[in-house]
Short mmCIF file of C-alpha atoms in Angstrom, two decimals:
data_model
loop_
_atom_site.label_atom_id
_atom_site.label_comp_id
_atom_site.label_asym_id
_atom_site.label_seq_id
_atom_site.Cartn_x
_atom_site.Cartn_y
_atom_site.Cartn_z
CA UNK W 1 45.06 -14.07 135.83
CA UNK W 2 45.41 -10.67 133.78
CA UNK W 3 48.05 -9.85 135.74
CA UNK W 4 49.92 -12.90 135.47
CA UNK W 5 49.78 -13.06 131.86
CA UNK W 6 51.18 -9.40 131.50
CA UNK W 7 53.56 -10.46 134.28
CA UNK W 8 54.88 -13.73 131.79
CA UNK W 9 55.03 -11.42 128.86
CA UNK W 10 57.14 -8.80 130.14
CA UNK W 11 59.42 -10.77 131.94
CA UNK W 12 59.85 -13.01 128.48
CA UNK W 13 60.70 -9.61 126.76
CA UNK W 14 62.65 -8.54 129.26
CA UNK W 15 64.86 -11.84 129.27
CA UNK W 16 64.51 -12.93 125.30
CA UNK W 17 65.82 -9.06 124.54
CA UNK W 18 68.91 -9.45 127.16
CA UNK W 19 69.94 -12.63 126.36
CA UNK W 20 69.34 -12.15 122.74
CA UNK W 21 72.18 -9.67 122.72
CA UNK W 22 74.82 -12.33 124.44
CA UNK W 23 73.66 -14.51 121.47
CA UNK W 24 73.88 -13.12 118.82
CA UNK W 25 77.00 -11.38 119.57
CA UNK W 26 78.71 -14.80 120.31
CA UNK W 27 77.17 -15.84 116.56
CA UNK W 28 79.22 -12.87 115.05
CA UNK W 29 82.32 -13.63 117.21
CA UNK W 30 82.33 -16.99 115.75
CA UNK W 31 81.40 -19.19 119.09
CA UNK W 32 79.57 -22.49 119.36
CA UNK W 33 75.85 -21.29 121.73
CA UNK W 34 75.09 -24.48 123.24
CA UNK W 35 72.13 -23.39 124.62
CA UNK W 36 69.49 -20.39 124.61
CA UNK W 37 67.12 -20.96 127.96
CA UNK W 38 64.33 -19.00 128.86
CA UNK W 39 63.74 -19.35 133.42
CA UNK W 40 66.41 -21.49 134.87
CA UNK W 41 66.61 -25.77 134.75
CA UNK W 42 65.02 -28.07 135.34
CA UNK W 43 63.88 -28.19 131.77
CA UNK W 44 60.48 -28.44 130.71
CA UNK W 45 60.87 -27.96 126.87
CA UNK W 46 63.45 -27.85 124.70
CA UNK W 47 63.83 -28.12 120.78
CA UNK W 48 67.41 -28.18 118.79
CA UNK W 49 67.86 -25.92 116.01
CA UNK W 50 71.24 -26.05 114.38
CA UNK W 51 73.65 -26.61 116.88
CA UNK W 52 71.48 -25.09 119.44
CA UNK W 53 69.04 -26.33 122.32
CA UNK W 54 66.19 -23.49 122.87
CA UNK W 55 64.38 -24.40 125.93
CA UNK W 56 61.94 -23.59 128.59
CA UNK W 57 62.65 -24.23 131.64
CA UNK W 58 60.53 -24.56 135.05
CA UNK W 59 62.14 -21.36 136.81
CA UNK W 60 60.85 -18.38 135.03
CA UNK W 61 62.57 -15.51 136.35
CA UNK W 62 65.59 -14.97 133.95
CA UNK W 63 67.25 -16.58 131.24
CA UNK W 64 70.73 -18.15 129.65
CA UNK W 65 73.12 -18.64 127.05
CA UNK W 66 75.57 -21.51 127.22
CA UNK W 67 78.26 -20.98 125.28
CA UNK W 68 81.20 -23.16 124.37
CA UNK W 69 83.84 -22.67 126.60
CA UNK W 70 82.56 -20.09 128.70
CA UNK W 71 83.78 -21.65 131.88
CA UNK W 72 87.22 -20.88 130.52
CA UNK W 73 88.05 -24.66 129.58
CA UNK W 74 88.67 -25.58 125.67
CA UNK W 75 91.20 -22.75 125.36
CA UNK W 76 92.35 -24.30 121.97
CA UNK W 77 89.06 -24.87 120.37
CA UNK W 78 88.77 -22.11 117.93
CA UNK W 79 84.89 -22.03 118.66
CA UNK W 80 85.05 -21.91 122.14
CA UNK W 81 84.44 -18.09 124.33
CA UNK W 82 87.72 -18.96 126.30
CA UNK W 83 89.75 -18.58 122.62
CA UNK W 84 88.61 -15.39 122.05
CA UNK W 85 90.49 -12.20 122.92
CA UNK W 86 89.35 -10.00 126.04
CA UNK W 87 87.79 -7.71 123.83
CA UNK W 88 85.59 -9.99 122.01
CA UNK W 89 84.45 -11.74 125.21
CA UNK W 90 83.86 -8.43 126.70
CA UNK W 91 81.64 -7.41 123.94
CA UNK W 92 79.68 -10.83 124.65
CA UNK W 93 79.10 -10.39 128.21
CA UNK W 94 77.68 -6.76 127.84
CA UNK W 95 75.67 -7.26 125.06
CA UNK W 96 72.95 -8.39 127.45
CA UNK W 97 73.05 -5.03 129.12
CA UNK W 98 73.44 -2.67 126.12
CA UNK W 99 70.46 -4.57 124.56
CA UNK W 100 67.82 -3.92 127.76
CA UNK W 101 69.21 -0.25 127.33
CA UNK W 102 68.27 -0.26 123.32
CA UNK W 103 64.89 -1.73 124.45
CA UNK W 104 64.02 1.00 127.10
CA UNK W 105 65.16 3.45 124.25
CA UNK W 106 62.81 1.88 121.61
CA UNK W 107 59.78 2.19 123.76
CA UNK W 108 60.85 5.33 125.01
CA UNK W 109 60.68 6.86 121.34
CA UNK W 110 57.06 4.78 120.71
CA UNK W 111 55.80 6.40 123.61
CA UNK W 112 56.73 9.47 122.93
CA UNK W 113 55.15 9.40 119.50
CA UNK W 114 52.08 7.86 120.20
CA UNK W 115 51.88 9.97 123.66
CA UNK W 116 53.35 9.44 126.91
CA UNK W 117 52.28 9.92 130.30
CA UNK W 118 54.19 12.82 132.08
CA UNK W 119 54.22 14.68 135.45
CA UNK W 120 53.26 18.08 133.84
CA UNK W 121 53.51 20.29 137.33
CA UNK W 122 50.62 22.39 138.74
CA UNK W 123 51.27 25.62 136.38
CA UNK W 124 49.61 26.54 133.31
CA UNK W 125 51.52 27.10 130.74
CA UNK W 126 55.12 25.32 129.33
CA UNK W 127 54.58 21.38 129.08
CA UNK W 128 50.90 21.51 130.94
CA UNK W 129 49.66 23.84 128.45
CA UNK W 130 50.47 21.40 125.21
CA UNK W 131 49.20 18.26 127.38
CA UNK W 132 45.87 16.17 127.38
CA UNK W 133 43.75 14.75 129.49
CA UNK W 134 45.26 15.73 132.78
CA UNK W 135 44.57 14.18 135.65
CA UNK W 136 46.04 14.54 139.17
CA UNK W 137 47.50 10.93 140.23
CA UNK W 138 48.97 9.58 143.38
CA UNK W 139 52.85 8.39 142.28
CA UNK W 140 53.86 7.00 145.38
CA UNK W 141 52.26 5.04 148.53
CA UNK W 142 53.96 5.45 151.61
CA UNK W 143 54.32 1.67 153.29
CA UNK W 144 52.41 1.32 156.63
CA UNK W 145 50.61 4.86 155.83
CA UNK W 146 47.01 5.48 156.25
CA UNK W 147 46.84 5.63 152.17
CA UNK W 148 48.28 1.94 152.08
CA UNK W 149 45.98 0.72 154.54
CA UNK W 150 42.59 2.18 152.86
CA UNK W 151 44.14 0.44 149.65
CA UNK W 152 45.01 3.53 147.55
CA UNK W 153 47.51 2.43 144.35
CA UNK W 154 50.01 4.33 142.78
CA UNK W 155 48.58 5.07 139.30
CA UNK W 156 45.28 6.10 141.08
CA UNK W 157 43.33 8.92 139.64
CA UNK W 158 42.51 11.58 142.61
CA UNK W 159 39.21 12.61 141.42
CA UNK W 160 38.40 14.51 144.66
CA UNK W 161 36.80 15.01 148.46
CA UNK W 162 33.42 13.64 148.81
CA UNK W 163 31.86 16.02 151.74
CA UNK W 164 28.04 15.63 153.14
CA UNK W 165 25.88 19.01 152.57
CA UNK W 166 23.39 20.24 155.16
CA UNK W 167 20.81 18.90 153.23
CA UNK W 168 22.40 15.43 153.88
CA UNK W 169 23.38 14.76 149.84
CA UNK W 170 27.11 13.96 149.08
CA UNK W 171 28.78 16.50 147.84
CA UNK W 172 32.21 15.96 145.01
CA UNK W 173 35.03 18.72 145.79
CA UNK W 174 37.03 18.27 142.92
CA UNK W 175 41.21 18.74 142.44
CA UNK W 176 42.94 19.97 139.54
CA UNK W 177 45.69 20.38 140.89
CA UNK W 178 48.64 18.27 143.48
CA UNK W 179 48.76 21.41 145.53
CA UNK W 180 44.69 21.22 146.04
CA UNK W 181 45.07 17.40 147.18
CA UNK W 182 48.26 18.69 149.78
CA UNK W 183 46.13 21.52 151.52
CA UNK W 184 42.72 19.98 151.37
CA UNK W 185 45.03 17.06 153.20
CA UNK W 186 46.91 19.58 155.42
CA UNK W 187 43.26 21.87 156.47
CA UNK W 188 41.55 18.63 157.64
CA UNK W 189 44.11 17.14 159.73
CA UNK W 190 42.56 15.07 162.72
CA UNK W 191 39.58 14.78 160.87
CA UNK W 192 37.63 11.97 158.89
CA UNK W 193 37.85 12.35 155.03
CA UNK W 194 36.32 10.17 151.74
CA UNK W 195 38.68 10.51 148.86
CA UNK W 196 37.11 9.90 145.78
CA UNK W 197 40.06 8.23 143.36
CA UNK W 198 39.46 6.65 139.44
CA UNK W 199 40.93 2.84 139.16
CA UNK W 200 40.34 1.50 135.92
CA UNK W 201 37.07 1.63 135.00
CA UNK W 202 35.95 2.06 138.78
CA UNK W 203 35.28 5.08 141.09
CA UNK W 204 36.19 4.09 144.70
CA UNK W 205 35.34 6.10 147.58
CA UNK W 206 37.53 5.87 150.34
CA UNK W 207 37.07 6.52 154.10
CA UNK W 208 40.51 7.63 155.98
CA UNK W 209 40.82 9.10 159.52
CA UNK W 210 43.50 11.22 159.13
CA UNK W 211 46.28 11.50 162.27
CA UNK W 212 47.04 15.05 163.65
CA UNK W 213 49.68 16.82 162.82
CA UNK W 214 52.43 14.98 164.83
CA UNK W 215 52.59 12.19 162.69
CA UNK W 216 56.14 12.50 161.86
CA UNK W 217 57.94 12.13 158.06
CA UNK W 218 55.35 10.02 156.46
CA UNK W 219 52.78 13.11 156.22
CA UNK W 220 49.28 12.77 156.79
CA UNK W 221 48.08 10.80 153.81
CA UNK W 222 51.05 9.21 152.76
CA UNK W 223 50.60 9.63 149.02
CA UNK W 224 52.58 11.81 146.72
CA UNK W 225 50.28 13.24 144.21
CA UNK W 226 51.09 14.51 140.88
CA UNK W 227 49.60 16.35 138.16
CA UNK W 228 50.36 14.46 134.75
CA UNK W 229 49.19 14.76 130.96
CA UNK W 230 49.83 13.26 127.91
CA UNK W 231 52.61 14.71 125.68
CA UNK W 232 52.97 13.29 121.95
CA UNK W 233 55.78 14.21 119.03
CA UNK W 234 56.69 14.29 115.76
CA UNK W 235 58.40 11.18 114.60
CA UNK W 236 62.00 12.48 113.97
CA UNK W 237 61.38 14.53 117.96
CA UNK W 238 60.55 10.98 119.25
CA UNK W 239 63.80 9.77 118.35
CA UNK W 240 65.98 11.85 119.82
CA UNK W 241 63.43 12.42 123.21
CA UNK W 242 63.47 8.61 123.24
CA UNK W 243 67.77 7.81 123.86
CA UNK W 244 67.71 11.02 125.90
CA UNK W 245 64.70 10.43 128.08
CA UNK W 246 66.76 6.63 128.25
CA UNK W 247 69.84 8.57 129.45
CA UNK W 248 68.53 10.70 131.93
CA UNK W 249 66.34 7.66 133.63
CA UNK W 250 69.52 5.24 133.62
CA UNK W 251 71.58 8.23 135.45
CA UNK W 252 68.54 8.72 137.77
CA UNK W 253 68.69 4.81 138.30
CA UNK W 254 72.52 4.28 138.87
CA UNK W 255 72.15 7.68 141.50
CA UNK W 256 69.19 5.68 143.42
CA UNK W 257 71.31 2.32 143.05
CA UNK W 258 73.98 4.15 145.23
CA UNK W 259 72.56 5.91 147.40
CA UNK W 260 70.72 2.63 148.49
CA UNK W 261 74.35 0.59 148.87
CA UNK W 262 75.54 3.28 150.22
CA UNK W 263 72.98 3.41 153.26
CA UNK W 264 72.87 -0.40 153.22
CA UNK W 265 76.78 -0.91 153.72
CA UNK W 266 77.72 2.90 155.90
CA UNK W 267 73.77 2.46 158.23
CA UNK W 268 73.02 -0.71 158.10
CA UNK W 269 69.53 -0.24 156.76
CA UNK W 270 67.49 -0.14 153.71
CA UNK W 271 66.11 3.30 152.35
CA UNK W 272 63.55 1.63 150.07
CA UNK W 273 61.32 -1.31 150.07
CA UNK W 274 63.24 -4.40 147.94
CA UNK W 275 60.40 -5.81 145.33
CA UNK W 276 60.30 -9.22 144.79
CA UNK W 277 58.82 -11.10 141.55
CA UNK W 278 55.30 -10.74 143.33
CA UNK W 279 55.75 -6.84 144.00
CA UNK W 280 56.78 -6.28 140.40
CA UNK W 281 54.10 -8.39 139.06
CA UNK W 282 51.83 -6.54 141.13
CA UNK W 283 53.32 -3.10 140.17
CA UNK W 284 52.65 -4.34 136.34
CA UNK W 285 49.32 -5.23 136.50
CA UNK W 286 48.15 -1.73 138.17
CA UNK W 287 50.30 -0.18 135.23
CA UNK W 288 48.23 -2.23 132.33
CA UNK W 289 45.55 -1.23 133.83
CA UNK W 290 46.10 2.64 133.50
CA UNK W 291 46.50 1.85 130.34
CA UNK W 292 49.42 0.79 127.47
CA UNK W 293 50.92 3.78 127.89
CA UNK W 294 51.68 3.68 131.57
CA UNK W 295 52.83 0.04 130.63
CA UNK W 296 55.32 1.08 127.82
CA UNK W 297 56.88 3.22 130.49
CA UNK W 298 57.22 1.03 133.42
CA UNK W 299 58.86 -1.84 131.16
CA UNK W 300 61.26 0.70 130.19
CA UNK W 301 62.00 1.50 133.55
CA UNK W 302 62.29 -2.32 134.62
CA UNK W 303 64.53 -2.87 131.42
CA UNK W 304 66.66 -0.14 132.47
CA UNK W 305 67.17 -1.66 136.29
CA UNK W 306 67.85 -4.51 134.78
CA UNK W 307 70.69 -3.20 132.88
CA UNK W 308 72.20 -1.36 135.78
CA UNK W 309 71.72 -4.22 137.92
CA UNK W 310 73.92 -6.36 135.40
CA UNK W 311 76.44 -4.22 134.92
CA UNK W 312 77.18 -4.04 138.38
CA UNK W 313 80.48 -5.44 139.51
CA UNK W 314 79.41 -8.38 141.78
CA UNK W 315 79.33 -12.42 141.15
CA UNK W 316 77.10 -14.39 138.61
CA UNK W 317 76.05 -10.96 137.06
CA UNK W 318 77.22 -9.64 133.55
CA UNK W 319 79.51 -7.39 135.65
CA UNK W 320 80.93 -9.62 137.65
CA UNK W 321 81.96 -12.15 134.75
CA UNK W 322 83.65 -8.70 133.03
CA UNK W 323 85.12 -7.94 136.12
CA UNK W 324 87.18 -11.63 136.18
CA UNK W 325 88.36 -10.16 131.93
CA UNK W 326 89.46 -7.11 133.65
CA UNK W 327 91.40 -8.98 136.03
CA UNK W 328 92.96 -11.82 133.47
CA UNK W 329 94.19 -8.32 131.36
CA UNK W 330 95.84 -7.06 134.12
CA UNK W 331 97.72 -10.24 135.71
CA UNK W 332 98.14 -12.06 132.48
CA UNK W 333 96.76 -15.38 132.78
CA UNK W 334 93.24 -16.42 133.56
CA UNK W 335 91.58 -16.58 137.09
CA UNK W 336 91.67 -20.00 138.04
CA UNK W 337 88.75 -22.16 137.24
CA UNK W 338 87.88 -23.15 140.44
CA UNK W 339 88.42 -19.61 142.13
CA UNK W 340 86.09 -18.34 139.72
CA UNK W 341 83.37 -20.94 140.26
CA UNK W 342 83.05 -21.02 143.75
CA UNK W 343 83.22 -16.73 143.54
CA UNK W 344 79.99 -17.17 140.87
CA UNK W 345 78.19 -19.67 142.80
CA UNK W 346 78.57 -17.86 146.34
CA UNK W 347 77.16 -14.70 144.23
CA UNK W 348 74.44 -16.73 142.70
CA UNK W 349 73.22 -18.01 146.31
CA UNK W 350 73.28 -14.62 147.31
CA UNK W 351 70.67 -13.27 144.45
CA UNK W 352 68.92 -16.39 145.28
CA UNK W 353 68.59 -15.37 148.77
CA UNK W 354 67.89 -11.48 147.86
CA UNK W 355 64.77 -13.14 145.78
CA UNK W 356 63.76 -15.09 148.49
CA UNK W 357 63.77 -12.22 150.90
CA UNK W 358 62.11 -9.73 148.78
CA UNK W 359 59.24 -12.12 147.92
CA UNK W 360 58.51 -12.76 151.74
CA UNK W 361 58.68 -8.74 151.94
CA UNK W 362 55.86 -8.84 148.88
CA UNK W 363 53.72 -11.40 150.66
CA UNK W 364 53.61 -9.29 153.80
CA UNK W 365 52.73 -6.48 151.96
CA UNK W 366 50.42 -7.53 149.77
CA UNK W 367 48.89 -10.43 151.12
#
């Protein structure tokens, strides 16, 4: 139920903050919005306010705003999106995306003020030196890995090696360090081992029989541990850390974005694991756990894939729809109605279909 509830509230930020920014820059262009829907219809709710119809509606991932005119009809109506230049209407459909951007900034710089969790390395001095409570964590499960199927987590605090002593007792080898977790993995190879890990408020002790050493490319384990801390700033720092720490992540983002279509449309094959609403839903409840901080950074990173996702050139996303302006510019006249229609609704099947898929991938995994 936790998870749920931090599952609803994130998505509603996530949506209410993207399609905030088509509203209220089609207020300030001077359009009629019809509509301002949180999930997709059927409705369940709805109130009027104005001249416009908030509403909740029974499919809750993602959002809309109807505006006027949008589908390019009432040209002459001087409230209508289809009257306004290219520019303006260009300004509307990326709003969305610029605001999820502004958001990941925003609680970039809180975290970075109030402290953020950071992968600090194994040395000791630089970043690790001015850190706090470090910890060494695991930041990445291999799927189908021994470490997935004793049900270690990312966010997981490595704690340790519980070993048995000759006098029978259990005995707590602790890590400080990533590279202490790789060659205590690497020395015992073939063997049995209990990892101790921190989850929460829980200490779990976990038995795993390691493989030899011709397991292949998924390692031994099939973790990737990391040594993090907490970093914190001064206010004016956390401003500028916060819209570069935003720039450097959406880069990061856009480079794993093509290197996945790229493998998807030259191999054939998928390079990572596509999350569905469950996956992410799980993903957010293991961060809320950690702890708010962990939180402030993963809806960042979410807000962020969100914006590169929308901006991407493809049907019934915010790219797609400024792709079709692009177009009208260049030839002159407006894509035809229809044309366009049948282009946003193939697109929309498709992301329907890309949901459905990735969910069935979440219940294999997780259930």
């Amino acid at each position: 139920m936790f998870t749920a509830l931090i599952f609803i509230a994130v998505i509603g930020v996530l949506v209410v903050v993207h399609e905030f920014g088509h509203f209220i820059t089609a207020k300030k262009a001077g359009m009629k919005v019809e509509e301002f829907g949180f999930g997709f219809p059927p409705r369940l709710w709805g109130i009027k306010k104005g001249e416009t119809t908030y509403s909740i509606n029974l499919i809750p991932f993602g959002g809309f705003v109807k505006i006027f005119g949008e589908e390019g009809e009432h040209r002459n109506a001087p409230r209508s999106f289809s009257s306004k230049s290219i520019g303006v209407r260009l300004k509307v459909v990326i709003a969305g995306v610029v605001m999820n951007f502004l958001l990941a900034v925003f609680l970039l710089m809180v975290g970075n003020y109030f402290g953020i969790r950071v992968g600090i390395g194994d040395e000791t001095g630089g970043a690790a030196a001015l850190a706090r409570e470090n910890k060494v964590q695991i930041i990445n499960v291999v799927s189908d890995s021994p470490a997935e199927k004793a049900g270690l987590k990312i966010f997981d605090e490595i704690a340790g090696f519980s070993i048995k002593e000759l006098s029978g007792k259990d005995s707590l080898i602790p890590v400080l360090t990533a590279k202490e977790v790789r060659e205590y993995v690497a020395d015992n190879a073939g063997e049995e081992i209990k990892i101790v890990v921190k989850r929460n408020s829980e200490t779990l002790t976990k038995v795993i029989n390691l493989p030899d050493r011709s397991i292949g490319e998924k390692g031994l384990l099939g973790i990737v541990p990391a040594r993090t801390g907490i970093l914190s700033y001064p206010w004016h720092e956390s401003v500028w850390r916060g819209v570069s720490d935003s720039v450097f992540l959406t880069a990061q983002t856009a480079v794993g974005y093509y290197q996945l279509f790229k493998t998807l449309l030259l191999h054939g094959k998928l390079i990572a694991d596509v999350s569905g609403p469950i996956g992410i839903a799980n993903v957010t409840g293991q961060a809320a756990g950690v702890g708010f901080r962990f939180l402030l950074q993963f809806v960042a990173l979410i807000s962020v894939n969100l914006a590169i996702l929308n901006v991407m050139p493809f049907p019934a996303l915010d790219g797609g729809r400024a792709l079709m302006l692009i177009v009208e510019k260049i030839k002159g006249s407006p894509v035809n109605a229809k044309v366009e229609t049948l282009i946003n609704s193939f697109g929309f099947a498709f992301l329907i279909l890309l949901m459905v898929y990735a969910t069935i991938n979440d219940i294999s995994r997780f259930f």
